[in-house]
C-alpha cells in the first residue's frame, strides 16, 4: 500500500480521481484557519509557532486558512511559519505555486521542535495498513504476493477477541497512522501544540475490511493496477486517540465533521460568500456547504478529532 500510494501521488493528479473538502468550498479552509488561530490563543499565544499541514494536496486548505488568518487574526499571522509535510515532489511543486513561503518536510517527525498547530485532512487514510483475518485455525495476516492476497499465520495478531472466525472477520491496524498520533501526543505533552485531524472512519474501532481503491474517479480493484489507483482505508479514530493519550496529550472528539463545521459557522460564512452573487452561484455555494456538512454526504462518515497539549482548554467546536 505504501509503495503503490507513493507511486500514485508522485505520478498522478489525485484530484482527477477524488474531490476533498477544501476543493469543495473555500469556507472549509477558512474555518480551519480560524480554528487554528483560536486554538493558538488557548495555547497561550506562543511565538514563533509552526502552522503545519500534513498531506496538503494542492495547497488549497492552507492558502484559504492563511488568507482568513491574515484578515481576522493578524497577531497569529505575524507569529506563524507555514510548514508542509508532503512526500510527493509533484504535489510539492503545485503547493509551492500557492504557498511560496512555506517550508517542506518529508515526515511529521521532521517538523521543527517548536509550538505547533497541525492540520491533517484526508492524510491518515492514505497511510499503509495491515489486515489480519480470523480463521478457524487462528489469526492470519494478509500480504500481497504475485499480485494476489495471500494469508500467512500472524506473528503479532491484534487484540480483537470479539472477531468471529466463522465470518472470516478482518481487523485492520494502521501502524503508520498510530505512530504519527503517538509522535504528536509526545510533542504536545512537551511543547504547546494541537492537531486537528479530519478523515473518514467510524467513531469506535470496528472489525472489517475498509481498503478501497479509486481509479479514474471510480471504485477499482486495489490489486489491479498498483500506483494507478488511490488506496485508502478508514481511520481508526479510537486507536488514534488512545495512541496520543498514551503519550500524555489530551484528545477531544471525534465528532462528526458536519457538527464541527456547523458549530464553527460554515453556513453563516457561506451566506456571506453568497451575498450579492448571481442566484446560480449562490445556490452552488450553499450546495457545497451542504455536501461538507450533511449526514448523507460527508457530514457523518467524516470525523474530526483534536489532539492537544494537556493544559489547553477545549478547542473550538469540541465543546460538549
Ligand atoms: N489534504 C489534501 C490532500 C489529501 S490527499 C486535501 O484535503 O485536499 C493525501 C495527501 O497526502 C497528498 O498530498 C499526498 O501526496 C500526501 N501523502 C500521502 N502519503 C504521504 C506520506 N506518507 N507522507 C507525506 N505525505 C503523504
Short mmCIF file of C-alpha atoms and ligand atoms in Angstrom, two decimals:
data_model
loop_
_atom_site.label_atom_id
_atom_site.label_comp_id
_atom_site.label_asym_id
_atom_site.label_seq_id
_atom_site.Cartn_x
_atom_site.Cartn_y
_atom_site.Cartn_z
CA UNK A 1 0.00 0.00 0.00
CA UNK A 2 2.84 2.35 0.84
CA UNK A 3 4.70 1.71 -2.41
CA UNK A 4 1.54 1.88 -4.50
CA UNK A 5 0.46 5.19 -2.95
CA UNK A 6 3.94 6.70 -3.19
CA UNK A 7 3.91 5.93 -6.92
CA UNK A 8 0.34 7.15 -7.26
CA UNK A 9 0.90 10.53 -5.58
CA UNK A 10 4.24 11.00 -7.37
CA UNK A 11 2.85 10.50 -10.86
CA UNK A 12 -0.89 11.23 -10.92
CA UNK A 13 -3.22 14.10 -10.29
CA UNK A 14 -5.17 12.63 -7.37
CA UNK A 15 -7.79 15.31 -7.76
CA UNK A 16 -8.81 13.80 -11.07
CA UNK A 17 -9.93 10.77 -9.03
CA UNK A 18 -11.45 12.29 -5.93
CA UNK A 19 -12.58 15.63 -4.51
CA UNK A 20 -11.65 16.67 -1.00
CA UNK A 21 -13.35 19.15 1.33
CA UNK A 22 -11.02 22.14 0.69
CA UNK A 23 -11.64 21.73 -3.06
CA UNK A 24 -15.41 21.81 -2.46
CA UNK A 25 -15.62 25.14 -0.61
CA UNK A 26 -13.17 27.86 0.43
CA UNK A 27 -15.14 28.12 3.68
CA UNK A 28 -13.60 24.80 4.81
CA UNK A 29 -10.02 26.11 4.87
CA UNK A 30 -11.12 29.48 6.24
CA UNK A 31 -12.90 27.89 9.19
CA UNK A 32 -9.92 25.64 9.90
CA UNK A 33 -7.59 28.66 9.75
CA UNK A 34 -9.69 30.46 12.34
CA UNK A 35 -9.85 27.28 14.43
CA UNK A 36 -6.05 27.30 14.42
CA UNK A 37 -5.99 30.98 15.45
CA UNK A 38 -8.33 30.47 18.42
CA UNK A 39 -6.51 27.31 19.46
CA UNK A 40 -3.22 29.25 19.36
CA UNK A 41 -4.80 31.75 21.81
CA UNK A 42 -5.80 28.85 24.08
CA UNK A 43 -2.21 27.57 23.96
CA UNK A 44 -1.01 30.92 25.35
CA UNK A 45 -0.08 32.63 22.05
CA UNK A 46 3.38 31.03 21.71
CA UNK A 47 5.66 32.80 19.21
CA UNK A 48 7.12 31.70 16.93
CA UNK A 49 4.57 28.99 16.16
CA UNK A 50 4.54 26.41 13.38
CA UNK A 51 1.31 26.18 11.40
CA UNK A 52 1.74 22.80 9.75
CA UNK A 53 -0.29 20.75 7.35
CA UNK A 54 0.28 17.07 6.66
CA UNK A 55 -0.58 15.94 3.13
CA UNK A 56 -1.62 19.35 1.75
CA UNK A 57 -2.66 18.15 -1.72
CA UNK A 58 -2.98 21.22 -3.92
CA UNK A 59 -2.32 23.60 -1.01
CA UNK A 60 -5.89 24.89 -1.13
CA UNK A 61 -6.71 24.41 2.56
CA UNK A 62 -3.53 26.17 3.72
CA UNK A 63 -3.98 29.04 1.22
CA UNK A 64 -7.60 29.60 2.35
CA UNK A 65 -6.58 29.30 6.01
CA UNK A 66 -3.73 31.81 5.72
CA UNK A 67 -5.95 34.33 3.92
CA UNK A 68 -8.59 34.10 6.67
CA UNK A 69 -5.94 34.28 9.41
CA UNK A 70 -4.38 37.35 7.78
CA UNK A 71 -7.72 39.15 7.89
CA UNK A 72 -9.10 38.01 11.23
CA UNK A 73 -6.09 37.09 13.38
CA UNK A 74 -3.14 39.32 12.46
CA UNK A 75 -1.17 38.51 15.66
CA UNK A 76 -1.28 34.79 14.85
CA UNK A 77 -0.38 35.56 11.24
CA UNK A 78 2.67 37.51 12.38
CA UNK A 79 3.81 34.73 14.74
CA UNK A 80 3.38 31.74 12.44
CA UNK A 81 5.62 29.90 10.00
CA UNK A 82 3.89 27.65 7.44
CA UNK A 83 5.34 24.13 7.24
CA UNK A 84 4.08 21.39 4.91
CA UNK A 85 4.63 17.65 5.22
CA UNK A 86 4.49 16.21 1.71
CA UNK A 87 6.17 13.18 0.17
CA UNK A 88 5.24 13.80 -3.47
CA UNK A 89 7.65 16.06 -5.41
CA UNK A 90 4.91 16.64 -7.97
CA UNK A 91 2.44 17.91 -5.37
CA UNK A 92 5.17 19.95 -3.64
CA UNK A 93 5.62 21.89 -6.89
CA UNK A 94 1.88 22.59 -7.09
CA UNK A 95 1.83 23.65 -3.42
CA UNK A 96 4.83 25.95 -3.95
CA UNK A 97 2.91 27.96 -6.56
CA UNK A 98 0.28 28.85 -3.97
CA UNK A 99 2.44 28.85 -0.84
CA UNK A 100 5.85 30.18 -1.92
CA UNK A 101 6.91 31.00 1.66
CA UNK A 102 6.27 27.55 3.13
CA UNK A 103 8.92 25.06 4.29
CA UNK A 104 8.58 21.42 3.25
CA UNK A 105 9.34 18.21 5.14
CA UNK A 106 9.11 14.54 4.25
CA UNK A 107 7.59 13.41 7.54
CA UNK A 108 5.76 14.77 10.59
CA UNK A 109 8.79 13.76 12.69
CA UNK A 110 10.94 16.29 10.78
CA UNK A 111 8.85 19.34 11.81
CA UNK A 112 10.87 21.79 13.93
CA UNK A 113 10.74 21.41 17.70
CA UNK A 114 8.55 24.47 18.24
CA UNK A 115 4.99 25.11 19.42
CA UNK A 116 2.81 23.74 16.62
CA UNK A 117 -0.73 23.75 15.30
CA UNK A 118 -1.06 20.95 12.75
CA UNK A 119 -3.89 20.19 10.33
CA UNK A 120 -4.34 16.82 8.62
CA UNK A 121 -7.27 16.48 6.24
CA UNK A 122 -7.58 13.13 4.44
CA UNK A 123 -3.96 12.36 5.25
CA UNK A 124 -4.06 9.42 7.63
CA UNK A 125 -6.39 7.44 5.34
CA UNK A 126 -3.63 7.28 2.72
CA UNK A 127 -1.12 5.61 5.05
CA UNK A 128 -0.49 1.87 4.84
CA UNK A 129 -2.47 -0.59 6.94
CA UNK A 130 -2.08 -4.22 7.93
CA UNK A 131 -5.01 -6.61 7.70
CA UNK A 132 -5.48 -9.60 9.98
CA UNK A 133 -8.03 -12.31 9.25
CA UNK A 134 -9.55 -14.53 11.92
CA UNK A 135 -9.72 -18.10 10.58
CA UNK A 136 -10.93 -21.16 12.48
CA UNK A 137 -7.29 -22.24 12.89
CA UNK A 138 -6.16 -18.85 14.20
CA UNK A 139 -5.09 -15.37 13.15
CA UNK A 140 -3.65 -14.90 9.69
CA UNK A 141 -2.09 -11.78 8.21
CA UNK A 142 -2.90 -10.77 4.65
CA UNK A 143 0.01 -9.94 2.36
CA UNK A 144 0.25 -9.18 -1.34
CA UNK A 145 2.34 -11.57 -3.39
CA UNK A 146 2.34 -12.13 -7.15
CA UNK A 147 -0.45 -9.57 -7.49
CA UNK A 148 -2.75 -11.51 -5.16
CA UNK A 149 -3.68 -11.58 -1.50
CA UNK A 150 -2.05 -14.40 0.42
CA UNK A 151 -2.50 -15.27 4.09
CA UNK A 152 0.27 -16.34 6.45
CA UNK A 153 -0.02 -17.18 10.15
CA UNK A 154 0.10 -13.87 12.04
CA UNK A 155 3.19 -13.28 14.17
CA UNK A 156 1.68 -10.41 16.19
CA UNK A 157 -2.09 -10.83 15.99
CA UNK A 158 -4.37 -7.98 17.07
CA UNK A 159 -6.18 -7.98 20.37
CA UNK A 160 -9.71 -8.43 18.99
CA UNK A 161 -11.42 -11.21 20.92
CA UNK A 162 -14.87 -10.44 19.52
CA UNK A 163 -13.85 -11.04 15.94
CA UNK A 164 -15.84 -14.03 14.64
CA UNK A 165 -13.75 -16.65 12.81
CA UNK A 166 -16.83 -18.15 11.15
CA UNK A 167 -17.39 -14.81 9.40
CA UNK A 168 -13.76 -14.61 8.27
CA UNK A 169 -13.56 -11.36 10.23
CA UNK A 170 -10.93 -8.84 9.14
CA UNK A 171 -9.23 -6.50 11.59
CA UNK A 172 -7.17 -3.58 10.36
CA UNK A 173 -4.26 -1.95 12.12
CA UNK A 174 -2.63 1.25 10.84
CA UNK A 175 0.90 1.33 12.29
CA UNK A 176 1.97 4.44 10.33
CA UNK A 177 -1.06 6.47 11.47
CA UNK A 178 -0.68 5.26 15.07
CA UNK A 179 3.00 6.17 15.01
CA UNK A 180 2.15 9.73 13.90
CA UNK A 181 -0.57 10.01 16.56
CA UNK A 182 1.98 8.91 19.18
CA UNK A 183 4.55 11.42 17.88
CA UNK A 184 2.01 14.24 18.07
CA UNK A 185 0.96 13.17 21.56
CA UNK A 186 4.58 13.22 22.73
CA UNK A 187 5.27 16.57 21.02
CA UNK A 188 2.24 18.25 22.62
CA UNK A 189 2.97 16.78 26.02
CA UNK A 190 6.29 18.66 25.91
CA UNK A 191 5.58 21.84 23.90
CA UNK A 192 2.34 23.80 23.44
CA UNK A 193 0.53 22.39 20.45
CA UNK A 194 -2.60 20.98 18.89
CA UNK A 195 -3.55 18.94 15.85
CA UNK A 196 -6.84 18.81 14.01
CA UNK A 197 -7.41 15.51 12.22
CA UNK A 198 -10.24 15.27 9.69
CA UNK A 199 -10.82 11.99 7.92
CA UNK A 200 -13.32 9.24 7.34
CA UNK A 201 -13.84 6.37 9.65
CA UNK A 202 -16.05 5.11 12.44
CA UNK A 203 -16.02 6.61 15.93
CA UNK A 204 -15.26 3.25 17.53
CA UNK A 205 -12.96 0.60 16.17
CA UNK A 206 -14.91 -1.99 14.21
CA UNK A 207 -13.68 -5.12 12.58
CA UNK A 208 -13.87 -5.08 8.81
CA UNK A 209 -12.08 -4.64 5.54
CA UNK A 210 -12.13 -0.96 4.58
CA UNK A 211 -9.33 -0.99 1.99
CA UNK A 212 -10.57 0.77 -1.09
CA UNK A 213 -9.17 1.88 -4.41
CA UNK A 214 -10.25 4.72 -6.68
CA UNK A 215 -9.00 4.92 -10.25
CA UNK A 216 -10.25 7.34 -12.87
CA UNK A 217 -12.79 8.57 -10.34
CA UNK A 218 -14.36 5.13 -9.86
CA UNK A 219 -14.03 2.28 -7.35
CA UNK A 220 -11.42 -0.20 -8.54
CA UNK A 221 -9.81 -3.49 -7.55
CA UNK A 222 -6.99 -2.47 -5.14
CA UNK A 223 -4.63 -5.02 -6.70
CA UNK A 224 -5.46 -4.41 -10.38
CA UNK A 225 -3.00 -1.63 -11.23
CA UNK A 226 -0.82 -0.62 -8.30
CA UNK A 227 0.31 3.00 -8.50
CA UNK A 228 -2.57 3.97 -10.76
CA UNK A 229 -5.27 3.96 -8.10
CA UNK A 230 -5.60 5.87 -4.84
CA UNK A 231 -5.60 3.38 -1.96
CA UNK A 232 -7.22 4.34 1.33
CA UNK A 233 -8.56 2.73 4.47
CA UNK A 234 -10.84 4.04 7.20
CA UNK A 235 -9.09 5.80 10.04
CA UNK A 236 -9.50 4.09 13.41
CA UNK A 237 -10.18 7.20 15.48
CA UNK A 238 -10.43 5.33 18.78
CA UNK A 239 -6.97 3.85 18.26
CA UNK A 240 -5.55 7.21 17.13
CA UNK A 241 -6.95 8.92 20.24
CA UNK A 242 -5.59 6.17 22.51
CA UNK A 243 -2.11 6.40 20.95
CA UNK A 244 -1.98 10.18 21.53
CA UNK A 245 -3.35 9.88 25.08
CA UNK A 246 -0.73 7.26 25.98
CA UNK A 247 1.98 9.83 25.18
CA UNK A 248 0.50 12.44 27.51
CA UNK A 249 -1.66 14.62 25.22
CA UNK A 250 -5.36 15.27 25.68
CA UNK A 251 -7.89 14.49 22.96
CA UNK A 252 -11.26 15.97 22.05
CA UNK A 253 -13.76 14.15 19.86
CA UNK A 254 -14.02 12.52 17.46
CA UNK A 255 -17.17 14.33 16.44
CA UNK A 256 -18.86 14.23 13.04
CA UNK A 257 -17.35 16.73 10.58
CA UNK A 258 -20.82 18.18 9.93
CA UNK A 259 -21.27 19.04 13.61
CA UNK A 260 -17.80 20.60 13.80
CA UNK A 261 -18.22 22.77 10.69
CA UNK A 262 -21.76 23.83 11.53
CA UNK A 263 -20.76 24.88 15.06
CA UNK A 264 -17.93 26.94 13.64
CA UNK A 265 -20.17 28.86 11.26
CA UNK A 266 -19.98 27.06 7.91
CA UNK A 267 -23.46 28.18 6.91
CA UNK A 268 -23.03 31.77 8.13
CA UNK A 269 -19.77 32.06 6.18
CA UNK A 270 -21.43 30.51 3.13
CA UNK A 271 -24.31 33.03 3.32
CA UNK A 272 -21.76 35.81 3.47
CA UNK A 273 -19.93 34.45 0.40
CA UNK A 274 -23.24 34.07 -1.45
CA UNK A 275 -24.42 37.62 -0.76
CA UNK A 276 -24.62 39.66 -3.95
CA UNK A 277 -23.75 36.66 -6.15
CA UNK A 278 -25.96 35.62 -9.09
CA UNK A 279 -28.60 33.08 -7.92
CA UNK A 280 -26.91 30.12 -9.63
CA UNK A 281 -23.59 30.90 -7.91
CA UNK A 282 -25.30 31.42 -4.54
CA UNK A 283 -27.06 28.05 -4.90
CA UNK A 284 -23.78 26.35 -5.82
CA UNK A 285 -22.14 27.77 -2.68
CA UNK A 286 -24.95 26.53 -0.48
CA UNK A 287 -24.80 23.10 -2.16
CA UNK A 288 -21.07 22.88 -1.38
CA UNK A 289 -21.65 23.67 2.28
CA UNK A 290 -24.35 21.01 2.41
CA UNK A 291 -22.01 18.47 0.82
CA UNK A 292 -19.50 19.09 3.59
CA UNK A 293 -21.93 19.07 6.48
CA UNK A 294 -25.00 16.96 5.75
CA UNK A 295 -25.08 13.47 7.25
CA UNK A 296 -25.82 11.70 3.97
CA UNK A 297 -22.87 13.40 2.26
CA UNK A 298 -19.59 13.99 4.12
CA UNK A 299 -21.08 15.25 7.40
CA UNK A 300 -21.31 11.95 9.26
CA UNK A 301 -18.80 9.50 7.79
CA UNK A 302 -16.09 12.14 8.17
CA UNK A 303 -14.91 12.76 11.72
CA UNK A 304 -12.92 15.50 13.42
CA UNK A 305 -10.51 14.81 16.27
CA UNK A 306 -8.29 17.24 18.17
CA UNK A 307 -5.05 16.19 19.88
CA UNK A 308 -3.82 18.90 22.27
CA UNK A 309 -1.37 19.80 24.97
CA UNK A 310 -2.94 18.74 28.26
CA UNK A 311 -3.09 22.33 29.60
CA UNK A 312 -5.08 23.55 26.56
CA UNK A 313 -8.77 24.31 27.16
CA UNK A 314 -11.32 22.58 24.92
CA UNK A 315 -10.66 23.86 21.38
CA UNK A 316 -13.46 25.49 19.39
CA UNK A 317 -16.13 23.13 18.04
CA UNK A 318 -15.47 20.35 20.57
CA UNK A 319 -17.47 21.77 23.49
CA UNK A 320 -19.83 19.13 24.89
N1 LIG B 1 -5.24 17.25 2.39
C1 LIG B 1 -5.43 17.38 0.95
C2 LIG B 1 -4.94 16.18 0.14
C3 LIG B 1 -5.39 14.80 0.54
S1 LIG B 1 -4.63 13.57 -0.49
C4 LIG B 1 -6.87 17.70 0.65
O1 LIG B 1 -7.69 17.61 1.55
O2 LIG B 1 -7.18 18.07 -0.48
C5 LIG B 1 -3.31 12.98 0.53
C6 LIG B 1 -2.12 13.89 0.60
O3 LIG B 1 -1.16 13.28 1.47
C7 LIG B 1 -1.39 14.16 -0.70
O4 LIG B 1 -0.87 15.46 -0.66
C8 LIG B 1 -0.27 13.10 -0.65
O5 LIG B 1 0.79 13.36 -1.52
C9 LIG B 1 0.11 13.16 0.80
N2 LIG B 1 0.74 11.95 1.33
C10 LIG B 1 0.29 10.67 1.21
N3 LIG B 1 1.10 9.82 1.87
C11 LIG B 1 2.06 10.59 2.45
C12 LIG B 1 3.20 10.29 3.29
N4 LIG B 1 3.46 9.05 3.67
N5 LIG B 1 3.97 11.31 3.70
C13 LIG B 1 3.69 12.59 3.34
N6 LIG B 1 2.64 12.92 2.55
C14 LIG B 1 1.84 11.94 2.11
#
